Amino acid sequence: MKHLKQFLAVALGLVLLNACKKDDNNGIPTEPLSVTFHLQAPDKVAITKDATLTLTLTELNKNEKVEKVYHNVSRSDFKLELSAGSYEVRATGSVNYTQSGTTAMGEVAGFVSKIDILTATTYTVPLSLKITPSGEGGFIIEEIFFAGTATPEGKQYFGDQYIKLYNPTNKVLYADGLVLADSEFLTVNKRDYTPNVMAEAFTAGSMVQIPGTGTQYPVQPGKSIVIAEQGINHKENNPNSIDLSKADFENFYPPKVKDVDGVGVTNNINLYGIFIFNNRGNRSYVIARFPEGTATATLQYDYEYKVGTKLMQRQALKIPNNWIVDAVNLSTKKGFEWIVTAPSLDAGYTYVANDEKDTSRYSKSVRRKVLSENNGKPIFKDTNNSTDDFEILTTPTLKK
């Protein structure tokens, strides 16, 4: 009986000890979990072999990164040992694939903004196929000054935002006909939109187009053009602002909204909606080239989503991904919920503010990182991942 009592006491102690350990860790597993990631091929695409594949997982609470590189693999499931936590998941690589009976090699990308890993299970990461834009592309988004400025009294000032487009090639590119669009969807508010066309198209909230006959606006190699919200010298109204009177193009909307027409600055063609930079950074931007003769009515996109039990029905325009030349997702650091482009266009996001109330965002821009220079020509980082490609400038380039 004495030995039985001792055994029961020890057993009860172990149970209590384990219970305390579990309570101390809030029930979260402390041992590594065997987690499988299933990389789902794009619709109607059969991936036959991965030439090179990189899986990058970032634990969001600790900002700890796990990266695995695979070569010459022929599978879609990849098993990793991971600690419990919330992870951002990226997948990039070169693959051999078959589509519509044709075999080719291409680039794929996948992105999931948050996966909570608490058990050993399988998670699916949808892949998208990088598409070469139709027609002449070449331009990249160099810088976006979207936050604007504040007055000396601390009040928000409007109209001094701009975007810079850069010619990274070794030949003259023509800006004529380029389309600039912002996203209908917010990066800080993820919803289940149906039908979901993101793998095939970008949903635009507004669009403007640079005018021209085709060769009217040449951009030399290593040079940039500026599209301003209002092409005026804003310093005359706000000493903290920027002189945009020498911008190449501006967006002008008379008489629908209160607007100012910059003297000597070419007005863009208004294609859809009213293009105004969101100064908190919760939308995304693309530049695109439309096939000649494209009517915006042919791009209509009817979609719906639910708010609680209420069904919301909306309408926007969609731009096929193979028309898009470059894309950048913007957000706030704490508010980010998802990217609103296919990951093949942009697999990350960039920001200047922690949240929407962060007034330190004023007078900051995001700009591509300069990797090097070649005879005075900047070489910008462009991996189709804005998280890695962009940095925050406390002084925008046009304010220097």
CSV table of C-alpha atoms in Angstrom, one decimal:
chain,number,residue,atom,x,y,z
A,1,MET,CA,0.0,0.0,0.0
A,2,LYS,CA,2.9,2.4,0.8
A,3,HIS,CA,4.4,1.8,-2.6
A,4,LEU,CA,1.1,2.4,-4.3
A,5,LYS,CA,0.6,5.7,-2.5
A,6,GLN,CA,4.1,6.8,-3.5
A,7,PHE,CA,3.4,5.9,-7.1
A,8,LEU,CA,0.1,7.8,-7.2
A,9,ALA,CA,1.8,10.8,-5.6
A,10,VAL,CA,4.5,10.8,-8.3
A,11,ALA,CA,1.9,10.3,-11.1
A,12,LEU,CA,-0.2,13.1,-9.8
A,13,GLY,CA,2.8,15.4,-9.6
A,14,LEU,CA,3.7,14.7,-13.2
A,15,VAL,CA,0.1,15.5,-14.3
A,16,LEU,CA,0.1,18.8,-12.4
A,17,LEU,CA,3.6,19.7,-13.7
A,18,ASN,CA,2.5,19.1,-17.3
A,19,ALA,CA,-0.7,21.0,-16.7
A,20,CYS,CA,1.3,23.9,-15.4
A,21,LYS,CA,3.7,23.8,-18.4
A,22,LYS,CA,0.7,23.9,-20.7
A,23,ASP,CA,-0.9,26.8,-18.8
A,24,ASP,CA,2.4,28.7,-18.8
A,25,ASN,CA,2.5,28.4,-22.6
A,26,ASN,CA,-1.2,29.0,-23.1
A,27,GLY,CA,-1.6,25.6,-24.7
A,28,ILE,CA,0.8,26.4,-27.6
A,29,PRO,CA,3.0,23.5,-28.6
A,30,THR,CA,6.7,24.0,-27.5
A,31,GLU,CA,8.1,21.2,-29.7
A,32,PRO,CA,8.8,21.7,-33.4
A,33,LEU,CA,5.8,20.8,-35.7
A,34,SER,CA,6.1,18.8,-38.9
A,35,VAL,CA,4.3,21.1,-41.4
A,36,THR,CA,3.7,20.4,-45.1
A,37,PHE,CA,3.2,23.1,-47.6
A,38,HIS,CA,1.3,22.2,-50.8
A,39,LEU,CA,2.2,24.5,-53.7
A,40,GLN,CA,-0.9,24.6,-55.8
A,41,ALA,CA,-0.2,25.1,-59.5
A,42,PRO,CA,-2.1,27.9,-61.4
A,43,ASP,CA,-5.3,27.0,-63.0
A,44,LYS,CA,-4.9,25.0,-66.2
A,45,VAL,CA,-1.1,24.8,-65.7
A,46,ALA,CA,0.7,21.6,-65.0
A,47,ILE,CA,4.1,22.0,-63.4
A,48,THR,CA,6.4,19.2,-64.5
A,49,LYS,CA,9.6,20.1,-62.6
A,50,ASP,CA,10.9,22.8,-60.4
A,51,ALA,CA,14.3,24.0,-61.6
A,52,THR,CA,14.8,26.2,-58.5
A,53,LEU,CA,12.3,26.8,-55.7
A,54,THR,CA,12.7,29.0,-52.6
A,55,LEU,CA,10.3,28.8,-49.6
A,56,THR,CA,10.6,31.7,-47.2
A,57,LEU,CA,8.7,31.8,-44.0
A,58,THR,CA,8.7,34.7,-41.6
A,59,GLU,CA,7.4,34.4,-38.1
A,60,LEU,CA,5.4,37.6,-37.6
A,61,ASN,CA,5.7,38.0,-33.9
A,62,LYS,CA,9.5,37.5,-33.6
A,63,ASN,CA,10.3,38.5,-37.2
A,64,GLU,CA,12.4,35.3,-37.5
A,65,LYS,CA,13.0,34.0,-41.0
A,66,VAL,CA,13.3,30.4,-42.3
A,67,GLU,CA,14.4,29.9,-45.9
A,68,LYS,CA,14.7,26.7,-47.8
A,69,VAL,CA,16.0,26.4,-51.4
A,70,TYR,CA,15.3,23.3,-53.5
A,71,HIS,CA,16.9,22.4,-56.8
A,72,ASN,CA,15.6,20.0,-59.5
A,73,VAL,CA,12.6,18.7,-57.6
A,74,SER,CA,9.5,17.1,-59.1
A,75,ARG,CA,7.0,17.5,-56.3
A,76,SER,CA,4.5,19.9,-55.0
A,77,ASP,CA,4.6,19.1,-51.2
A,78,PHE,CA,7.4,20.3,-49.0
A,79,LYS,CA,7.8,19.3,-45.3
A,80,LEU,CA,9.4,21.6,-42.8
A,81,GLU,CA,10.0,21.5,-39.0
A,82,LEU,CA,8.6,24.7,-37.6
A,83,SER,CA,7.9,26.2,-34.2
A,84,ALA,CA,4.3,27.2,-33.5
A,85,GLY,CA,3.5,30.7,-34.5
A,86,SER,CA,2.0,33.0,-37.1
A,87,TYR,CA,3.9,32.9,-40.4
A,88,GLU,CA,4.0,34.9,-43.6
A,89,VAL,CA,4.7,32.5,-46.5
A,90,ARG,CA,6.4,33.2,-49.8
A,91,ALA,CA,7.3,30.8,-52.6
A,92,THR,CA,9.3,31.8,-55.7
A,93,GLY,CA,11.0,29.8,-58.4
A,94,SER,CA,11.6,28.7,-61.9
A,95,VAL,CA,9.6,25.8,-63.2
A,96,ASN,CA,9.0,23.7,-66.3
A,97,TYR,CA,5.3,23.7,-67.0
A,98,THR,CA,2.7,22.7,-69.6
A,99,GLN,CA,-0.2,24.9,-70.6
A,100,SER,CA,-2.6,24.3,-73.5
A,101,GLY,CA,-0.4,21.6,-74.8
A,102,THR,CA,2.7,23.8,-74.8
A,103,THR,CA,5.8,23.1,-72.6
A,104,ALA,CA,7.9,26.0,-71.4
A,105,MET,CA,9.9,27.4,-68.6
A,106,GLY,CA,8.7,30.3,-66.5
A,107,GLU,CA,8.7,32.0,-63.1
A,108,VAL,CA,6.1,31.3,-60.4
A,109,ALA,CA,5.3,33.1,-57.2
A,110,GLY,CA,3.0,32.5,-54.2
A,111,PHE,CA,2.2,34.6,-51.1
A,112,VAL,CA,0.1,34.1,-48.0
A,113,SER,CA,0.1,37.0,-45.6
A,114,LYS,CA,-0.6,35.0,-42.5
A,115,ILE,CA,-0.9,31.3,-41.5
A,116,ASP,CA,-1.3,30.3,-37.9
A,117,ILE,CA,0.7,27.1,-37.3
A,118,LEU,CA,-0.5,25.3,-34.2
A,119,THR,CA,-0.6,21.7,-35.3
A,120,ALA,CA,1.2,19.4,-37.7
A,121,THR,CA,-0.9,19.7,-40.8
A,122,THR,CA,-0.8,20.7,-44.5
A,123,TYR,CA,-1.3,24.3,-45.8
A,124,THR,CA,-1.9,25.2,-49.4
A,125,VAL,CA,0.0,28.1,-51.1
A,126,PRO,CA,-1.5,29.0,-54.5
A,127,LEU,CA,1.0,29.8,-57.2
A,128,SER,CA,0.7,32.2,-60.0
A,129,LEU,CA,2.7,32.2,-63.3
A,130,LYS,CA,4.6,35.3,-64.1
A,131,ILE,CA,3.4,36.6,-67.5
A,132,THR,CA,5.5,38.7,-69.8
A,133,PRO,CA,3.6,41.9,-70.5
A,134,SER,CA,2.2,42.2,-74.1
A,135,GLY,CA,3.6,45.1,-76.2
A,136,GLU,CA,6.5,47.2,-75.2
A,137,GLY,CA,6.9,47.5,-71.4
A,138,GLY,CA,10.2,48.2,-69.8
A,139,PHE,CA,9.2,51.0,-67.4
A,140,ILE,CA,9.3,50.3,-63.6
A,141,ILE,CA,7.8,52.3,-60.7
A,142,GLU,CA,10.8,54.0,-59.1
A,143,GLU,CA,9.2,56.1,-56.4
A,144,ILE,CA,5.8,56.8,-54.9
A,145,PHE,CA,5.2,59.9,-52.8
A,146,PHE,CA,1.7,59.1,-51.6
A,147,ALA,CA,1.6,60.4,-48.0
A,148,GLY,CA,1.8,64.0,-48.9
A,149,THR,CA,2.9,66.7,-46.5
A,150,ALA,CA,1.6,68.7,-43.5
A,151,THR,CA,1.5,72.4,-43.0
A,152,PRO,CA,3.6,74.2,-40.4
A,153,GLU,CA,0.4,74.1,-38.2
A,154,GLY,CA,0.3,70.3,-38.5
A,155,LYS,CA,-2.7,70.2,-40.9
A,156,GLN,CA,-2.8,67.8,-43.8
A,157,TYR,CA,-2.0,69.3,-47.1
A,158,PHE,CA,-3.6,67.9,-50.3
A,159,GLY,CA,-2.4,67.6,-53.9
A,160,ASP,CA,1.3,67.3,-53.8
A,161,GLN,CA,1.7,63.5,-54.3
A,162,TYR,CA,3.5,62.0,-57.3
A,163,ILE,CA,4.8,58.8,-58.8
A,164,LYS,CA,8.1,58.4,-60.7
A,165,LEU,CA,8.4,56.0,-63.6
A,166,TYR,CA,11.9,54.9,-64.6
A,167,ASN,CA,13.4,53.5,-67.8
A,168,PRO,CA,15.9,50.8,-66.7
A,169,THR,CA,16.7,49.6,-70.2
A,170,ASN,CA,19.4,50.5,-72.6
A,171,LYS,CA,17.1,51.9,-75.2
A,172,VAL,CA,14.6,54.8,-75.5
A,173,LEU,CA,11.1,54.0,-74.2
A,174,TYR,CA,8.0,56.0,-75.0
A,175,ALA,CA,5.6,56.9,-72.2
A,176,ASP,CA,2.8,57.5,-74.8
A,177,GLY,CA,-0.3,55.4,-73.8
A,178,LEU,CA,0.9,54.1,-70.5
A,179,VAL,CA,-1.9,53.6,-68.1
A,180,LEU,CA,-1.6,54.2,-64.3
A,181,ALA,CA,-4.2,52.6,-62.1
A,182,ASP,CA,-4.9,52.2,-58.4
A,183,SER,CA,-6.6,49.2,-56.7
A,184,GLU,CA,-10.3,49.0,-56.0
A,185,PHE,CA,-9.5,46.7,-53.1
A,186,LEU,CA,-7.7,47.8,-49.9
A,187,THR,CA,-4.6,46.0,-48.6
A,188,VAL,CA,-5.7,46.6,-45.1
A,189,ASN,CA,-9.2,45.0,-45.5
A,190,LYS,CA,-9.2,41.4,-46.8
A,191,ARG,CA,-12.6,40.2,-48.1
A,192,ASP,CA,-13.8,37.2,-50.0
A,193,TYR,CA,-14.6,38.8,-53.4
A,194,THR,CA,-16.4,36.7,-55.9
A,195,PRO,CA,-15.7,35.9,-58.6
A,196,ASN,CA,-12.1,36.1,-57.7
A,197,VAL,CA,-10.1,37.2,-60.7
A,198,MET,CA,-6.8,38.1,-59.0
A,199,ALA,CA,-4.9,35.3,-60.7
A,200,GLU,CA,-5.8,36.7,-64.1
A,201,ALA,CA,-6.4,40.4,-63.6
A,202,PHE,CA,-5.9,43.5,-61.4
A,203,THR,CA,-9.1,45.2,-60.1
A,204,ALA,CA,-8.8,48.9,-60.7
A,205,GLY,CA,-10.6,51.6,-58.8
A,206,SER,CA,-9.5,54.4,-61.2
A,207,MET,CA,-7.3,54.8,-64.2
A,208,VAL,CA,-5.5,57.6,-66.1
A,209,GLN,CA,-3.5,57.4,-69.4
A,210,ILE,CA,-0.5,59.3,-70.6
A,211,PRO,CA,-1.5,60.9,-74.0
A,212,GLY,CA,0.6,60.8,-77.1
A,213,THR,CA,0.8,59.5,-80.7
A,214,GLY,CA,3.2,56.7,-79.8
A,215,THR,CA,6.6,58.5,-80.1
A,216,GLN,CA,5.7,61.9,-78.6
A,217,TYR,CA,7.1,61.4,-75.1
A,218,PRO,CA,10.5,59.6,-75.3
A,219,VAL,CA,12.3,58.6,-72.1
A,220,GLN,CA,16.0,58.1,-72.4
A,221,PRO,CA,17.8,55.1,-70.7
A,222,GLY,CA,18.3,55.8,-67.0
A,223,LYS,CA,15.8,58.7,-66.9
A,224,SER,CA,12.5,59.1,-65.1
A,225,ILE,CA,9.2,60.9,-65.7
A,226,VAL,CA,7.0,62.3,-63.0
A,227,ILE,CA,3.2,62.1,-62.8
A,228,ALA,CA,1.8,64.6,-60.3
A,229,GLU,CA,-1.5,64.8,-58.6
A,230,GLN,CA,-1.4,68.6,-59.2
A,231,GLY,CA,1.5,70.0,-61.3
A,232,ILE,CA,2.1,73.2,-59.4
A,233,ASN,CA,4.6,74.7,-57.0
A,234,HIS,CA,3.0,73.6,-53.8
A,235,LYS,CA,5.7,75.4,-51.7
A,236,GLU,CA,3.7,78.6,-52.5
A,237,ASN,CA,0.8,77.2,-50.5
A,238,ASN,CA,2.8,75.1,-48.0
A,239,PRO,CA,6.5,75.7,-47.2
A,240,ASN,CA,6.8,72.0,-46.2
A,241,SER,CA,5.6,70.9,-49.6
A,242,ILE,CA,7.2,70.2,-53.0
A,243,ASP,CA,7.6,72.0,-56.3
A,244,LEU,CA,5.8,69.9,-58.9
A,245,SER,CA,5.5,72.6,-61.5
A,246,LYS,CA,8.1,70.8,-63.6
A,247,ALA,CA,6.3,67.4,-63.5
A,248,ASP,CA,5.9,65.7,-66.9
A,249,PHE,CA,2.2,64.9,-66.4
A,250,GLU,CA,-0.6,65.6,-64.0
A,251,ASN,CA,-4.1,64.3,-63.2
A,252,PHE,CA,-6.8,67.0,-63.7
A,253,TYR,CA,-10.5,66.6,-63.1
A,254,PRO,CA,-12.6,69.7,-63.9
A,255,PRO,CA,-15.3,70.4,-62.9
A,256,LYS,CA,-16.1,67.2,-60.9
A,257,VAL,CA,-13.7,68.0,-58.0
A,258,LYS,CA,-11.8,71.1,-56.8
A,259,ASP,CA,-8.6,70.9,-58.8
A,260,VAL,CA,-5.8,73.1,-60.1
A,261,ASP,CA,-4.5,72.9,-63.6
A,262,GLY,CA,-0.7,73.2,-63.6
A,263,VAL,CA,0.5,75.6,-66.2
A,264,GLY,CA,2.8,73.9,-68.7
A,265,VAL,CA,2.2,70.4,-67.3
A,266,THR,CA,0.5,67.9,-69.7
A,267,ASN,CA,-2.8,66.6,-68.5
A,268,ASN,CA,-3.4,62.8,-68.5
A,269,ILE,CA,-6.4,61.3,-70.1
A,270,ASN,CA,-9.0,60.3,-67.5
A,271,LEU,CA,-10.1,56.8,-68.3
A,272,TYR,CA,-12.1,55.7,-65.2
A,273,GLY,CA,-13.0,57.1,-61.8
A,274,ILE,CA,-11.0,59.9,-60.1
A,275,PHE,CA,-7.4,59.0,-59.5
A,276,ILE,CA,-6.2,60.5,-56.2
A,277,PHE,CA,-3.3,59.0,-54.2
A,278,ASN,CA,-4.4,57.5,-51.0
A,279,ASN,CA,-2.3,59.3,-48.4
A,280,ARG,CA,-2.4,56.5,-45.8
A,281,GLY,CA,-1.1,53.9,-48.2
A,282,ASN,CA,-3.8,51.3,-48.2
A,283,ARG,CA,-4.1,50.8,-52.0
A,284,SER,CA,-1.8,49.4,-54.7
A,285,TYR,CA,-0.7,50.8,-58.0
A,286,VAL,CA,0.1,49.4,-61.4
A,287,ILE,CA,1.3,50.7,-64.8
A,288,ALA,CA,0.0,48.9,-67.9
A,289,ARG,CA,-0.2,49.0,-71.7
A,290,PHE,CA,-3.5,48.4,-73.3
A,291,PRO,CA,-3.9,46.9,-76.8
A,292,GLU,CA,-4.7,49.6,-79.3
A,293,GLY,CA,-8.4,50.4,-79.4
A,294,THR,CA,-9.3,48.9,-76.0
A,295,ALA,CA,-12.6,50.3,-74.7
A,296,THR,CA,-12.8,50.5,-70.9
A,297,ALA,CA,-16.4,49.2,-71.2
A,298,THR,CA,-14.9,45.8,-72.2
A,299,LEU,CA,-13.0,45.7,-68.9
A,300,GLN,CA,-16.1,45.8,-66.7
A,301,TYR,CA,-15.9,43.6,-63.6
A,302,ASP,CA,-19.0,42.9,-61.5
A,303,TYR,CA,-18.2,41.4,-58.1
A,304,GLU,CA,-19.8,40.8,-54.8
A,305,TYR,CA,-18.9,40.1,-51.1
A,306,LYS,CA,-20.6,39.8,-47.8
A,307,VAL,CA,-20.5,42.2,-44.8
A,308,GLY,CA,-21.9,40.0,-42.1
A,309,THR,CA,-25.0,38.5,-43.7
A,310,LYS,CA,-25.6,41.4,-46.1
A,311,LEU,CA,-24.6,40.8,-49.8
A,312,MET,CA,-22.8,43.7,-51.3
A,313,GLN,CA,-22.7,44.0,-55.1
A,314,ARG,CA,-20.1,46.3,-56.8
A,315,GLN,CA,-18.6,47.2,-60.1
A,316,ALA,CA,-15.0,48.1,-61.2
A,317,LEU,CA,-12.7,47.5,-64.1
A,318,LYS,CA,-10.2,44.7,-64.4
A,319,ILE,CA,-6.8,44.9,-66.2
A,320,PRO,CA,-5.5,41.5,-67.5
A,321,ASN,CA,-2.2,40.7,-65.7
A,322,ASN,CA,-0.4,40.3,-69.1
A,323,TRP,CA,-1.0,43.9,-69.8
A,324,ILE,CA,0.6,45.1,-66.6
A,325,VAL,CA,4.2,46.4,-66.8
A,326,ASP,CA,4.9,46.9,-63.1
A,327,ALA,CA,3.0,46.8,-59.8
A,328,VAL,CA,3.6,47.9,-56.2
A,329,ASN,CA,1.5,47.0,-53.2
A,330,LEU,CA,1.2,49.7,-50.4
A,331,SER,CA,-0.1,49.3,-46.9
A,332,THR,CA,0.5,50.4,-43.3
A,333,LYS,CA,2.8,48.2,-41.3
A,334,LYS,CA,0.3,47.1,-38.7
A,335,GLY,CA,-2.8,47.2,-40.9
A,336,PHE,CA,-1.6,45.0,-43.7
A,337,GLU,CA,-3.8,42.0,-44.4
A,338,TRP,CA,-3.1,40.9,-48.0
A,339,ILE,CA,-1.7,41.9,-51.3
A,340,VAL,CA,-4.2,42.8,-54.0
A,341,THR,CA,-2.2,41.7,-57.0
A,342,ALA,CA,-1.2,38.3,-58.2
A,343,PRO,CA,2.1,37.4,-56.4
A,344,SER,CA,3.7,37.0,-59.8
A,345,LEU,CA,3.3,40.8,-60.2
A,346,ASP,CA,4.3,41.7,-56.7
A,347,ALA,CA,4.8,39.3,-53.9
A,348,GLY,CA,5.2,41.9,-51.1
A,349,TYR,CA,4.2,45.3,-49.9
A,350,THR,CA,5.9,48.5,-48.8
A,351,TYR,CA,4.8,51.3,-46.3
A,352,VAL,CA,5.8,54.6,-44.6
A,353,ALA,CA,3.5,54.4,-41.6
A,354,ASN,CA,2.8,52.0,-38.7
A,355,ASP,CA,-1.0,52.6,-38.9
A,356,GLU,CA,-3.5,55.1,-40.5
A,357,LYS,CA,-3.2,57.5,-37.6
A,358,ASP,CA,0.6,57.7,-37.8
A,359,THR,CA,1.3,61.4,-38.8
A,360,SER,CA,5.0,60.7,-39.1
A,361,ARG,CA,4.1,59.4,-42.6
A,362,TYR,CA,4.0,62.9,-44.0
A,363,SER,CA,6.9,64.0,-46.2
A,364,LYS,CA,8.1,60.3,-46.7
A,365,SER,CA,8.1,58.3,-49.9
A,366,VAL,CA,8.9,54.7,-50.9
A,367,ARG,CA,11.6,54.2,-53.5
A,368,ARG,CA,13.4,51.3,-55.0
A,369,LYS,CA,16.7,50.4,-53.5
A,370,VAL,CA,19.7,51.4,-55.6
A,371,LEU,CA,21.9,48.4,-56.1
A,372,SER,CA,24.7,50.2,-58.0
A,373,GLU,CA,25.4,52.7,-60.7
A,374,ASN,CA,26.6,52.3,-64.3
A,375,ASN,CA,28.0,55.5,-65.7
A,376,GLY,CA,25.7,57.5,-63.5
A,377,LYS,CA,22.7,55.4,-64.4
A,378,PRO,CA,21.1,53.9,-61.2
A,379,ILE,CA,20.5,50.2,-61.2
A,380,PHE,CA,17.3,49.6,-59.1
A,381,LYS,CA,16.4,46.4,-57.3
A,382,ASP,CA,13.4,44.8,-59.1
A,383,THR,CA,12.5,41.3,-57.9
A,384,ASN,CA,8.7,41.7,-58.0
A,385,ASN,CA,8.7,41.8,-54.2
A,386,SER,CA,8.1,45.3,-52.9
A,387,THR,CA,9.0,44.2,-49.3
A,388,ASP,CA,12.6,43.6,-50.5
A,389,ASP,CA,12.7,46.1,-53.4
A,390,PHE,CA,11.7,49.3,-51.7
A,391,GLU,CA,12.9,51.5,-48.8
A,392,ILE,CA,11.5,54.5,-47.0
A,393,LEU,CA,12.9,57.9,-47.9
A,394,THR,CA,12.5,60.5,-45.2
A,395,THR,CA,13.1,63.1,-47.9
A,396,PRO,CA,11.5,62.4,-51.3
A,397,THR,CA,13.8,62.8,-54.3
A,398,LEU,CA,11.8,65.8,-55.6
A,399,LYS,CA,12.1,67.6,-52.3
A,400,LYS,CA,15.9,67.5,-52.2
